[in-house]
Short mmCIF file of C-alpha atoms and ligand atoms in Angstrom, two decimals:
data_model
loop_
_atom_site.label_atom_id
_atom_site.label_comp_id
_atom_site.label_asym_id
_atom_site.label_seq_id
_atom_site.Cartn_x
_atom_site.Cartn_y
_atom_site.Cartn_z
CA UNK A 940 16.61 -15.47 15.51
CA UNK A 941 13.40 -16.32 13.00
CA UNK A 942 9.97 -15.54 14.47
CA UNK A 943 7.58 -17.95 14.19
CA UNK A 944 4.85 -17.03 11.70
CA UNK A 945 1.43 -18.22 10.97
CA UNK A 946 0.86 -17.79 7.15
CA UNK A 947 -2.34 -17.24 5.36
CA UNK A 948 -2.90 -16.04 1.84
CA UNK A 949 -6.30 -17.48 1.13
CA UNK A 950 -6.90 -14.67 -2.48
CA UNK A 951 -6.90 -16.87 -5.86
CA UNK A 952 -4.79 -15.06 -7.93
CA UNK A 953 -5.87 -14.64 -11.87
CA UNK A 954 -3.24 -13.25 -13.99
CA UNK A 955 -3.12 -11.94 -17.59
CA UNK A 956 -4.24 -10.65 -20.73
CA UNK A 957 -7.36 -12.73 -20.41
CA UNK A 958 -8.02 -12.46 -16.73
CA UNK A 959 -10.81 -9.94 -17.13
CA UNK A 960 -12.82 -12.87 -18.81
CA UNK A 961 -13.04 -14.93 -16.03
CA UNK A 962 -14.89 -12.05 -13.63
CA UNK A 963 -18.13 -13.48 -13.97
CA UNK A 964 -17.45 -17.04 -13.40
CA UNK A 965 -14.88 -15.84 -10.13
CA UNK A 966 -18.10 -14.08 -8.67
CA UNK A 967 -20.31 -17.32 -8.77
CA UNK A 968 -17.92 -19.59 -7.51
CA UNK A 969 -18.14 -17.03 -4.44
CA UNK A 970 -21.57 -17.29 -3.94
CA UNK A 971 -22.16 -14.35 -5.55
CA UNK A 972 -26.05 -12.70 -6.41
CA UNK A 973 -26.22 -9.53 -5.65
CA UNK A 974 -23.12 -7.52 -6.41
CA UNK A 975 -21.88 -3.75 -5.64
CA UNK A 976 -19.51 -2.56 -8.41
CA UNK A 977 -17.42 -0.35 -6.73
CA UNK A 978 -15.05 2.55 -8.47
CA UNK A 979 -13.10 5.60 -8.59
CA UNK A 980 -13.14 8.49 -10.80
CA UNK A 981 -13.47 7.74 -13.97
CA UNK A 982 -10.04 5.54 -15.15
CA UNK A 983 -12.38 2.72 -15.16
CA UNK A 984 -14.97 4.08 -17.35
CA UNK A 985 -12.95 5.66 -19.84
CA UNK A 986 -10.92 2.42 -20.39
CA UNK A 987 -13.81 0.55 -21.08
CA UNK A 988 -12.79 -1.79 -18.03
CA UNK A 989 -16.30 -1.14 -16.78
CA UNK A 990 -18.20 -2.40 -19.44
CA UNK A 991 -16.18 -5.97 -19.41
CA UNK A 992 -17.06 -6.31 -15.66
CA UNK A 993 -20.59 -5.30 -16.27
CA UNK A 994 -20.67 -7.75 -19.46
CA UNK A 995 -18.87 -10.20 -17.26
CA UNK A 996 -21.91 -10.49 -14.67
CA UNK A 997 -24.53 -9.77 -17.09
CA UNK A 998 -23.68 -13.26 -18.78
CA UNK A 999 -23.18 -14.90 -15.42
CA UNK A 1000 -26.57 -14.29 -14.36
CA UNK A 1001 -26.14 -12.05 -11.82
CA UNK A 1002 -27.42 -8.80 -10.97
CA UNK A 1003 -25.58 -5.63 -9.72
CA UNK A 1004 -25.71 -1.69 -8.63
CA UNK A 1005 -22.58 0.41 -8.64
CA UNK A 1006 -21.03 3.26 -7.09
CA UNK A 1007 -18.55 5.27 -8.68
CA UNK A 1008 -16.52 8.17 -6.94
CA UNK A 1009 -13.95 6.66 -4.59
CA UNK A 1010 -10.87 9.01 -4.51
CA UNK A 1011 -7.64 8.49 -3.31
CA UNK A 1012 -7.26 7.99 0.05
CA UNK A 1013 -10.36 7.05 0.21
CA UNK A 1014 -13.06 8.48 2.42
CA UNK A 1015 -15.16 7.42 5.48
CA UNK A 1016 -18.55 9.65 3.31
CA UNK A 1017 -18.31 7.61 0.56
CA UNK A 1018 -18.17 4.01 2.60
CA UNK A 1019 -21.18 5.45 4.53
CA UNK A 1020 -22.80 5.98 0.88
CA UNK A 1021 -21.85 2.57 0.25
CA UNK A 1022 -22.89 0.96 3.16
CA UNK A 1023 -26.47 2.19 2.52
CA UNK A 1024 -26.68 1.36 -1.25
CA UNK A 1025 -25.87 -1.90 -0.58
CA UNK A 1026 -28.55 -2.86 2.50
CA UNK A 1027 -31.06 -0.98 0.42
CA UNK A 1028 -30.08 -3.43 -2.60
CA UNK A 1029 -29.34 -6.71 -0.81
CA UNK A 1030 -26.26 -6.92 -1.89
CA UNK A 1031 -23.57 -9.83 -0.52
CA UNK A 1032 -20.70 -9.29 -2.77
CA UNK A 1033 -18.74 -6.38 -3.25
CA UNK A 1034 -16.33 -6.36 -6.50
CA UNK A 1035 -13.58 -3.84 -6.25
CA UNK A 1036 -12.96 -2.28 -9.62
CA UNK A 1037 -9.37 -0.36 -9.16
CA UNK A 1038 -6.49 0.50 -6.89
CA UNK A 1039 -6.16 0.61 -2.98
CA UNK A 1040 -8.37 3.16 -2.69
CA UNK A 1041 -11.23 1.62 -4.03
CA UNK A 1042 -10.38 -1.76 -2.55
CA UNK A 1043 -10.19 -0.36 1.04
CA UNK A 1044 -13.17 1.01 0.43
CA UNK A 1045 -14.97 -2.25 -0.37
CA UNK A 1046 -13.41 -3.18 2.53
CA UNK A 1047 -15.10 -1.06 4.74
CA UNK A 1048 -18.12 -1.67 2.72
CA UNK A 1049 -17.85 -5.13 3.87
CA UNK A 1050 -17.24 -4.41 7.43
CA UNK A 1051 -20.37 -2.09 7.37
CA UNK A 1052 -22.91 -3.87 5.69
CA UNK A 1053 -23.41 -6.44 9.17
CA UNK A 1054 -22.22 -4.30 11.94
CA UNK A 1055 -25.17 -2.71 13.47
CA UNK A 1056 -22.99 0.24 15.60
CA UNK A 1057 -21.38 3.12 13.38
CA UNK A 1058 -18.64 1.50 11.26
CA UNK A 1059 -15.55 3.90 12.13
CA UNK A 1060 -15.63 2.13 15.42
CA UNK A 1061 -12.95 -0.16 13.57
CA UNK A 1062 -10.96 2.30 13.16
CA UNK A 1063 -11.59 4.19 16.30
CA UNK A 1064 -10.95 1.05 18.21
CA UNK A 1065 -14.02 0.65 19.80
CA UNK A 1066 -15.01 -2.62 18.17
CA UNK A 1067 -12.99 -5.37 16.56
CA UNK A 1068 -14.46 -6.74 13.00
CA UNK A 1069 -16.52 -10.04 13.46
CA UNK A 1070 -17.76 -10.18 9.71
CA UNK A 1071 -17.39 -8.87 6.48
CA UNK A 1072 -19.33 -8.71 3.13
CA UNK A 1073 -17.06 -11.21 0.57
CA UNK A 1074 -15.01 -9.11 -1.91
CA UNK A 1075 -13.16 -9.56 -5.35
CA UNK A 1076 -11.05 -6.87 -6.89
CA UNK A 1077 -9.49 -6.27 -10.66
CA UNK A 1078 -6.72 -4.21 -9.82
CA UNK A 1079 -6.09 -1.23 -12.07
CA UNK A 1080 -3.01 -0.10 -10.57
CA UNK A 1081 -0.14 -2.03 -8.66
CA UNK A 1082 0.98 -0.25 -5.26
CA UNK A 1083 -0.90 -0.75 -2.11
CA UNK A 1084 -1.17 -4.61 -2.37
CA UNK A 1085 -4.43 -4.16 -0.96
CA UNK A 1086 -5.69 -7.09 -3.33
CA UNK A 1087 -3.93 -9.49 -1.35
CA UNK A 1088 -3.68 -8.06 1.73
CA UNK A 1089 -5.49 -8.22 5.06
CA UNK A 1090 -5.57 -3.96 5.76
CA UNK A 1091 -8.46 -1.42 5.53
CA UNK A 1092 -6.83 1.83 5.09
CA UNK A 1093 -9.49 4.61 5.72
CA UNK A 1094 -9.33 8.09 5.97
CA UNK A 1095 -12.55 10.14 8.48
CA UNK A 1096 -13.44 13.73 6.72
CA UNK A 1097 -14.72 14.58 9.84
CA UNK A 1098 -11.05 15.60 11.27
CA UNK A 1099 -8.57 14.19 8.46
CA UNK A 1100 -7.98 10.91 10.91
CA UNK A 1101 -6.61 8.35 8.27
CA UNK A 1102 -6.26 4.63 9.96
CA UNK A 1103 -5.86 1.24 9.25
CA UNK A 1104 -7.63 -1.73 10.40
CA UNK A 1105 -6.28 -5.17 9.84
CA UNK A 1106 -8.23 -8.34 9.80
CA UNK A 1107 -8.28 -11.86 7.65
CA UNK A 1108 -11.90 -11.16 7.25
CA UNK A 1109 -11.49 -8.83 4.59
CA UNK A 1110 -9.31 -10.29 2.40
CA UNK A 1111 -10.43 -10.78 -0.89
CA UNK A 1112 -11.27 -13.86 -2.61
CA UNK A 1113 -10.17 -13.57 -6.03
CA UNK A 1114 -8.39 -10.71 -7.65
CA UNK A 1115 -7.87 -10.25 -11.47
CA UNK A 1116 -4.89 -8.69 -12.85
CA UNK A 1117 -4.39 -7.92 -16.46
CA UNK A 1118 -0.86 -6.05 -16.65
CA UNK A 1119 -2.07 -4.34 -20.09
CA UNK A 1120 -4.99 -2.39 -17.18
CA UNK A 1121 -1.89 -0.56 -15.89
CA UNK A 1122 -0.68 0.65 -19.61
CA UNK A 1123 -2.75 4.01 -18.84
CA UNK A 1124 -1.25 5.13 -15.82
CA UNK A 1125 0.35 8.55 -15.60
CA UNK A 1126 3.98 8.77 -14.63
CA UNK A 1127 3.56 9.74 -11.43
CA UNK A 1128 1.33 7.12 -10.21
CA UNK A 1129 3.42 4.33 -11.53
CA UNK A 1130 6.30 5.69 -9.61
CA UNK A 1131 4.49 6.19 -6.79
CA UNK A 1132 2.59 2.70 -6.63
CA UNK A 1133 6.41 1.23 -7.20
CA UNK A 1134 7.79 3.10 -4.39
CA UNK A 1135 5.15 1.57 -2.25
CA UNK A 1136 5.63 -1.93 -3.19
CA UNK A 1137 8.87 -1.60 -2.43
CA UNK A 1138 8.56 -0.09 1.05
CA UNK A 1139 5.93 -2.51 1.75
CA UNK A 1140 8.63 -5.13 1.41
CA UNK A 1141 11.65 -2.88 2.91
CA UNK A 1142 9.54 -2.00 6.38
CA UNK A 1143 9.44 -5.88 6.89
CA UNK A 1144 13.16 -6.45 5.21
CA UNK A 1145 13.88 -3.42 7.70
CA UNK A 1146 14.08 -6.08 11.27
CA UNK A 1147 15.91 -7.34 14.20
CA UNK A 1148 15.11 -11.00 13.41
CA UNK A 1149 18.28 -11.36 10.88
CA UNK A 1150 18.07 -15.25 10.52
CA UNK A 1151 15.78 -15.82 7.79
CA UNK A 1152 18.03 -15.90 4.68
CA UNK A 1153 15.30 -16.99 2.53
CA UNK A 1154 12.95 -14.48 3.37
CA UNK A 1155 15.64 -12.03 2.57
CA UNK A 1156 16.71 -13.99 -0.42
CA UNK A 1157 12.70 -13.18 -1.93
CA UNK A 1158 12.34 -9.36 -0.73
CA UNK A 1159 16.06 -8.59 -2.00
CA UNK A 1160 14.89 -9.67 -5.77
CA UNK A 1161 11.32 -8.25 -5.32
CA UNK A 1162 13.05 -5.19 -4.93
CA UNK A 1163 15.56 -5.38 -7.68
CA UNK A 1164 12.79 -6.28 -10.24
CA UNK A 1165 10.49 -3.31 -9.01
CA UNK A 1166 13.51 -0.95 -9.13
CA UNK A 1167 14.83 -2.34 -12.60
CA UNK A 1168 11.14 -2.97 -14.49
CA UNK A 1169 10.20 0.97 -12.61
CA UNK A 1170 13.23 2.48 -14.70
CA UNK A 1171 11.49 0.54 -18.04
CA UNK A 1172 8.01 1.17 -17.79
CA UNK A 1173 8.73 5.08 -16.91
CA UNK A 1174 10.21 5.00 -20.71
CA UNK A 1175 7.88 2.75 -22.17
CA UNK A 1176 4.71 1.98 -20.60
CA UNK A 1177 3.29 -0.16 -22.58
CA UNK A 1178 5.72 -2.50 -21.10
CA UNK A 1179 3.85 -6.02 -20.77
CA UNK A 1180 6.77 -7.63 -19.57
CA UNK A 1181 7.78 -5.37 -16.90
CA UNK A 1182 4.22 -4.22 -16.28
CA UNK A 1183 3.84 -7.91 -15.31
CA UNK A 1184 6.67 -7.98 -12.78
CA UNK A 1185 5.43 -4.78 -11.35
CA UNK A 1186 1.92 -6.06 -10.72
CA UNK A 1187 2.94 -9.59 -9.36
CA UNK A 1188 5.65 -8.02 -6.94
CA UNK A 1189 2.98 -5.55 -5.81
CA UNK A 1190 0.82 -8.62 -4.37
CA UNK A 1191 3.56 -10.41 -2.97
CA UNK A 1192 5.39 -7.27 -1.50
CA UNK A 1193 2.30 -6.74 0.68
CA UNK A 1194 0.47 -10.62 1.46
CA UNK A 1195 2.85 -11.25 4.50
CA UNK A 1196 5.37 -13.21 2.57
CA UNK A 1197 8.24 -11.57 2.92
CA UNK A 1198 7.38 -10.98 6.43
CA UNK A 1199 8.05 -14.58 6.92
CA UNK A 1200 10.44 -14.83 9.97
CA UNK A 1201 10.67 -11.29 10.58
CA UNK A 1202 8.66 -8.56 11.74
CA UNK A 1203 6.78 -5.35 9.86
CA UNK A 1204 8.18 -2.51 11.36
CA UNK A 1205 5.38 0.39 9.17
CA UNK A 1206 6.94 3.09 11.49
CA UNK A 1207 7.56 5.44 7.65
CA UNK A 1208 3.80 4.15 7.16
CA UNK A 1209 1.97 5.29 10.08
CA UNK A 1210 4.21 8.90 9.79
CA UNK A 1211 2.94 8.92 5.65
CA UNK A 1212 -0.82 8.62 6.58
CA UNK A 1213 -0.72 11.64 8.46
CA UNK A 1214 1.08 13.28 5.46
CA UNK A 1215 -0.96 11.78 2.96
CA UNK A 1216 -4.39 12.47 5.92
CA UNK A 1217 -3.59 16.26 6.27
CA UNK A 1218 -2.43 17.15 2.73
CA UNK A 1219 -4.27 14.83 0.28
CA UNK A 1220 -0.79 14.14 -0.84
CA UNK A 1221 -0.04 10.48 -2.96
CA UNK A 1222 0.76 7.55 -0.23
CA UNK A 1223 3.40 6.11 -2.38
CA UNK A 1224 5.14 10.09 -3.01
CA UNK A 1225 4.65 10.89 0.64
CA UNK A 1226 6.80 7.71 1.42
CA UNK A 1227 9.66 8.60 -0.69
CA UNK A 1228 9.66 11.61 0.96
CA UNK A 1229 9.76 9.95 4.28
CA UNK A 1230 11.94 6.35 4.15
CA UNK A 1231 15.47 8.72 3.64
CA UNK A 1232 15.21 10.23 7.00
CA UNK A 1233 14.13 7.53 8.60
CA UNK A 1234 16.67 5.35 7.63
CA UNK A 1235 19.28 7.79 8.55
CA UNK A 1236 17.58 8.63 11.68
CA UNK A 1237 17.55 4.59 12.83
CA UNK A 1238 20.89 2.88 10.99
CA UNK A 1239 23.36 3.69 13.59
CA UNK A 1240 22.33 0.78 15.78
CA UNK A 1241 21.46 -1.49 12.68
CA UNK A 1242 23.86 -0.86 10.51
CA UNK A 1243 24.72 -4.12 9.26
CA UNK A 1244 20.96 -4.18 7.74
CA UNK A 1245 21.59 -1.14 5.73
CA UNK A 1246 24.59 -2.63 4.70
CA UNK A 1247 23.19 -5.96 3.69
CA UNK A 1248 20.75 -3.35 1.41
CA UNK A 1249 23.05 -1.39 0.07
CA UNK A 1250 24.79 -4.46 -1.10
CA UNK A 1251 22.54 -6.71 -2.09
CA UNK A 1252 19.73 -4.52 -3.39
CA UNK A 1253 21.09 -1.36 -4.39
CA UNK A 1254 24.57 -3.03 -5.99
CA UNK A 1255 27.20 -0.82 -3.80
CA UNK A 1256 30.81 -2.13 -2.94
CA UNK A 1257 31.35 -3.12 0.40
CA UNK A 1258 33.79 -0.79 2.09
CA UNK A 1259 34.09 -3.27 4.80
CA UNK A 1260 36.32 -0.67 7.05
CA UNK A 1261 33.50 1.77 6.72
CA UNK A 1262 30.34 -0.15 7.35
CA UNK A 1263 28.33 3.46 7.67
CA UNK A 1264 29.76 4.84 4.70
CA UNK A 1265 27.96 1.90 2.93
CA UNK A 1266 25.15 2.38 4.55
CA UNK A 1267 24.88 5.79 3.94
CA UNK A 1268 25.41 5.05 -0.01
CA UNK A 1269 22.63 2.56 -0.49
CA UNK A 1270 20.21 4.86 1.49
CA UNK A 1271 21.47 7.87 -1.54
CA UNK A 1272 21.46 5.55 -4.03
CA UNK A 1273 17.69 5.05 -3.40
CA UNK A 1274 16.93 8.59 -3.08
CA UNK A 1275 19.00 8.80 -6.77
CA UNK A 1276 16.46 5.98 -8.20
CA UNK A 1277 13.46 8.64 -6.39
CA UNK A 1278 14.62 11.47 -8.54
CA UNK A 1279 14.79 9.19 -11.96
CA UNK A 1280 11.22 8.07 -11.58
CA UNK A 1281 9.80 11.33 -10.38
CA UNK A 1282 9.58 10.88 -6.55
CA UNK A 1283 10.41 13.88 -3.53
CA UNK A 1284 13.20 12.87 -1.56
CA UNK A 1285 11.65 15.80 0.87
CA UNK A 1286 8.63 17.23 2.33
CA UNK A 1287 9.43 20.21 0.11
CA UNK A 1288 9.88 18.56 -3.05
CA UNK A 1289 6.13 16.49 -2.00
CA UNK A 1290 4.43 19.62 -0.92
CA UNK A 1291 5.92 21.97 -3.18
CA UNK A 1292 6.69 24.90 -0.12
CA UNK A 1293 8.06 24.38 3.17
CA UNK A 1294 6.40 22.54 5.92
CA UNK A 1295 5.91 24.90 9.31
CA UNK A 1296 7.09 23.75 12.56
CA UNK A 1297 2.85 24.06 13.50
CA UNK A 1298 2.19 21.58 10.60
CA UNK A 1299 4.94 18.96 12.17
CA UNK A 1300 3.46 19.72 15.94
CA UNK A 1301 -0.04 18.88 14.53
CA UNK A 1302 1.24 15.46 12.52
CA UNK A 1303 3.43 14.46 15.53
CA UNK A 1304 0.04 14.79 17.81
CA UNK A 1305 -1.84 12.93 15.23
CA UNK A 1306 0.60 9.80 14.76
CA UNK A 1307 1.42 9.55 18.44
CA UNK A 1308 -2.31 10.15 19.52
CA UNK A 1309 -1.17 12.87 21.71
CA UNK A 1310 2.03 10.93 22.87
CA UNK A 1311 0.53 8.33 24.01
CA UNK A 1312 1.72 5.60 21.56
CA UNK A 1313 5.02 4.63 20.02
CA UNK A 1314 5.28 3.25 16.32
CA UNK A 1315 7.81 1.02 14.82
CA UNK A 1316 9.10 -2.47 15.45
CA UNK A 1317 13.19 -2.85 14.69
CA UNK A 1318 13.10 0.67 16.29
CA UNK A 1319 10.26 2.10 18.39
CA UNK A 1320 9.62 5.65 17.74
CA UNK A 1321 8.05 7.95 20.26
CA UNK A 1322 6.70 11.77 19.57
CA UNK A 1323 10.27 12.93 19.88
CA UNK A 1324 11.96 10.66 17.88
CA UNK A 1325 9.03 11.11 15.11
CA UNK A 1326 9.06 15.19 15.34
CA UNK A 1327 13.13 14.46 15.22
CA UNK A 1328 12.44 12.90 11.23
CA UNK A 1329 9.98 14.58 10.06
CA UNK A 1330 12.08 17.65 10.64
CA UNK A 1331 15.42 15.88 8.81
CA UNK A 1332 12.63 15.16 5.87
CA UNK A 1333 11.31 19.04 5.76
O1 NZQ B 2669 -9.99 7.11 -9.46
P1 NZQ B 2669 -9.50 6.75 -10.81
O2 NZQ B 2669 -10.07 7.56 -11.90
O3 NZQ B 2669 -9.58 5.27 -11.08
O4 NZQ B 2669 -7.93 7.15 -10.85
C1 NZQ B 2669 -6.95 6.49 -10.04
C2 NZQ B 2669 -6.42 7.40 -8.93
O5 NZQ B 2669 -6.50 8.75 -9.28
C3 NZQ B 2669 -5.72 6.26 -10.88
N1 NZQ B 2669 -5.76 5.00 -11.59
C4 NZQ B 2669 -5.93 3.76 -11.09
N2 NZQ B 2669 -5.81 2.84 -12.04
C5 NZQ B 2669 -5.60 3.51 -13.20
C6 NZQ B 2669 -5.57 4.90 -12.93
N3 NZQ B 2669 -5.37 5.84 -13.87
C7 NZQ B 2669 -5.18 5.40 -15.14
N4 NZQ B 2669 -5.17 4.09 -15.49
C8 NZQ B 2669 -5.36 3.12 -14.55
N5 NZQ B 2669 -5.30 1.83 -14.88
O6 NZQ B 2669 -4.66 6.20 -9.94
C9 NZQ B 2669 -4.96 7.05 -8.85
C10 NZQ B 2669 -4.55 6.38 -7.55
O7 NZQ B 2669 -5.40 5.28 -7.26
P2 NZQ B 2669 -5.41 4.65 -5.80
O8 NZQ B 2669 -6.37 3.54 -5.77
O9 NZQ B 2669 -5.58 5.75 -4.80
O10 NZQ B 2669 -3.89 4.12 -5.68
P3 NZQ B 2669 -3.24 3.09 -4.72
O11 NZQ B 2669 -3.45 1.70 -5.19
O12 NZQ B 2669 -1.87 3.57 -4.54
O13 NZQ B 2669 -4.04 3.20 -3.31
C11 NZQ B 2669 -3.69 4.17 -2.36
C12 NZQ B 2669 -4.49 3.98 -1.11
O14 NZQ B 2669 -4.21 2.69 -0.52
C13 NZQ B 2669 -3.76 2.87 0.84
C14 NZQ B 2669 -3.07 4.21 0.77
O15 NZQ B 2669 -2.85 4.76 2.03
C15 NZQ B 2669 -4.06 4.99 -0.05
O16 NZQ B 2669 -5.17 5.38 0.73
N6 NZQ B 2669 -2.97 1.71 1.25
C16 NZQ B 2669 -3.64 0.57 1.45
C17 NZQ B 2669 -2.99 -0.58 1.88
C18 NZQ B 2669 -3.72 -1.83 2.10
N7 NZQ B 2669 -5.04 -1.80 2.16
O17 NZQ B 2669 -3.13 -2.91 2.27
C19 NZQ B 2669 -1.54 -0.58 2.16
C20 NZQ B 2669 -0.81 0.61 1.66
O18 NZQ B 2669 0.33 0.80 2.44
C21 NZQ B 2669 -1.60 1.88 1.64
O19 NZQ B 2669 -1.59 2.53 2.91
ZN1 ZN B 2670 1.88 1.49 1.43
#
C-alpha cells in the first residue's frame, strides 16, 4: 500500500562556495528589517562566518542584534533570553547562524516572540503554534536537517525534558549552504551529523507501507552516498565534493521526501532525546548507539525490510533460504561502518561506563510519560518493549 501524502517544502535552497554572498539580499526578499543573529559557541566567530553575515546585512541596509551561546541540544534559558532580546529590539527576522541547535532555537525564538502565554506550552502541549517570527539559516554543520525541516527540538533545564514540536510555521525560508563551512568540523561531529542523516531517512525507509519503489529508490542512494562520502571526508575533510553530498543529503534526508508514501516511524528518536536530555550526550552518537537494538528488537515480523537494506544499501548477498541471517548482516554491517567513523554501537561505548538499571527506569518513565504513551509507527513500542532495548543497547 502507498499512503497518501501532502508535500510541502516551501525553504529556497542556496548552495555553494558563493552562497554566503547572497545573505543579505535572501533577508530582504523576506521582508526583513530588524534581524536577530543567532549562534553557538564560538565555531562561527572563529571562522570568520560571522563577519560575512554581519557584512552581508550591513550592505543590505538592514539593522541587527545578536545572541551568541546556543549549545547543543539547545536550551529552553537561552530561547527565553532570546525571546526578550528580540521584543526589546523589534526584531521580525531571525537568521540562524549554525547547526540544529541553533536553528531550533530560532525556532522557538519565532514561536515566542507573538505568543503571549509562556512558550514551553508547545512543547508541554498546552497550546498549538499559531505564528512564528520568519527565519533563515546558513548551516554550519549537516545532521539534523533542521534547515529544511518543519521540527523544533527543545530541551527544558528545569527537569532535562527534551521535546519536539512540529509545525509548517517554522520552517525556514531560505537556507545557505557553503560545503567549504563544514571543512572545520571535528571528527566526531561529522560522524555524528552523518549518522543522523541517515537515520532520519532509515526511520521513514523503516515502514509497513512497502509500495513506494521510488521513494525507496531515493532513500536507498541517500544512504549509500552518506555512508560512502562519510568514509572520505573522515580521511580528508577538506573534501568539497563529498562535503557537498553530505550537506545536500542532510536536507533532503529530513524535508519529508523520502517519507513520500510511507510513514516516519522516530521510535530510536524519541528513545535518543532522553539519552541525549539526561546525559548531554551528541544526538547523532546517542543514535548509533540506539538503531542496532532496535532493529534487532523489531525485524522478526519485518524481516523482508531489513532484507531489502541489507541488500540494497549495505551491499550483502542475499541468502534467500535464510532471510534473518541477511537481516542480521546488514544490521552488523552498519554497526561495522559505526566503528570506522567513530560512532558507539552501545550505551557503554556513548557513555563511557555502564548504564544502571535506575538510569533505564528513569528514561523509560521519561519517553513513555509514565506509560502512558507508545512510540513508533511500523512497530509501536510501549514502556516494556522500550526498557526491553535500551537494555539490549547497555
Ligand atoms: O556551538 P558551536 O561553537 O558552533 O559548535 C558546534 C557544536 O558544538 C559545532 N559546529 C557546528 N558547525 C561547525 C562546528 N564546529 C566547527 N566547524 C563548524 N562548521 O558542532 C557542534 C554541534 O552543533 P549542533 O548544532 O548541536 O549539531 P546538530 O546540527 O547535530 O544539531 C543537534 C540538535 O538538533 C536536534 C538534536 O536533537 C540536537 O538538539 N535535532 C533537530 C531536528 C530538527 N529540528 O529537525 C531533527 C533531529 O533529529 C534532531 O533531533
Ligand atoms: Zn535526528
Amino acid at each position: 500500500m502507498i499512503k497518501d501524502f501532502n508535500f510541502y517544502t516551501p525553504t529556497r535552497v542556496v548552495f555553494g562556495r558563493e552562497a554566503e554572498s547572497k545573505i543579505g539580499a535572501l533577508v530582504v526578499a523576506a521582508g526583513g528589517k530588524k534581524v536577530l543573529i543567532h549562534y553557538g559557541g564560538g565555531s562561527a566567530r572563529r571562522s570568520g562566518l560571522l563577519d560575512v553575515v554581519r557584512r552581508q546585512l550591513q550592505e543590505a541596509g538592514v539593522a541587527w542584534c545578536e545572541l551568541g551561546g546556543v549549545v547543543p541540544n539547545p536550551l529552553l534559558s537561552r530561547v527565553r533570553e532570546g525571546i526578550d532580546l528580540c521584543r526589546r529590539e523589534g526584531v521580525d527576522f531571525i537568521l540562524a547562524v549554525g547547526g540544529g541547535s541553533v536553528i531550533d532555537s530560532s525556532k522557538a525564538i519565532g514561536y515566542g516572540v507573538p505568543y503571549h502565554g509562556d512558550v514551553w506550552d508547545f512543547w508541554d502541549g498546552k497550546a498549538v503554534p499559531a505564528q512564528c517570527l520568519p527565519i533563515g539559516a546558513v548551516l554550519t554543520i549537516p545532521a539534523a536537517g533542521s534547515e529544511m525541516s518543519s521540527s523544533c527540538v527543545i530541551t527544558n533545564d528545569d527537569g532535562l525534558l527534551k521535546r519536539g514540536v512540529n509545525s509548517d510555521l517554522c520552517r525556514c525560508r531560505f537556507a545557505v549552504m557553503n560545503p567549504e563551512r563544514t571543512f572545520t568540523l571535528p571528527p566526531y561531529q561529522t560522524a555524528a551529523g552523518a549518522t543522523d542523516i541517515m537515520m532520519h531517512t532509515m526511520e521513514r525507509y523503516f515502514t509497513k507501507y512497502e509500495d513506494m519503489n521510488l521513494t525507496d529508490a531515493i532513500s536507498e542512494a541517500l544512504l549509500r552516498t552518506v555512508r560512502d562520502s562519510a568514509l572520505v571526508v573522515m580521511q580528508h575533510p577538506e573534501d568539497y565534493r563529498h562535503r557537498a553530498q553530505i550537506m545536500w543529503a542532510s536536507s533532503l534526508a529530513h524535508n519529508d521526501l523520502t517519507e513520500c508514501g510511507c510513514e516516519k516511524d522516530f521510535a530510536t528518536h524519541k528513545l535518543e532525546h532522553e539519552l541525549s536530555a539526561l546525559f548531554g550526550v551528541t544526538h547523532g552518537a546517542g543514535l548509533a548507539a540506539l538503531w542496532p537494538s532496535w532493529a534487532r528488537y523489531v525485524k522478526k515480523k519485518h524481516l523482508s525490510r531489513f532484507v531489502q537494506f541489507a541488500v540494497n544499501v549495505m551491499g550483502i548477498t542475499n541468502d534467500f533460504a535464510h532471510p534473518d541471517e541477511t537481516a542480521e548482516r546488514g544490521i552488523c554491517a552498519i554497526e561495522q561502518f559505526y566503528r570506522k567513523i567513530g560512532m558507539p554501537t552501545s550505551i557503554h561505548e556513548l557513555l563511557g561506563r555502564d548504564i544502571t538499571d535506575e538510569e533505564i527506569d528513569v528514561l523509560v518513565d521519561k519517553c513513555s510519560r509514565g506509560g502512558s504513551i507508545k512510540i513508533g509507527a511500523m512497530e509501536l513500542l510501549d514502556a516494556q518493549a522500550m526498557r526491553s532495548i535500551y537494555k539490549m543497547a547497555r
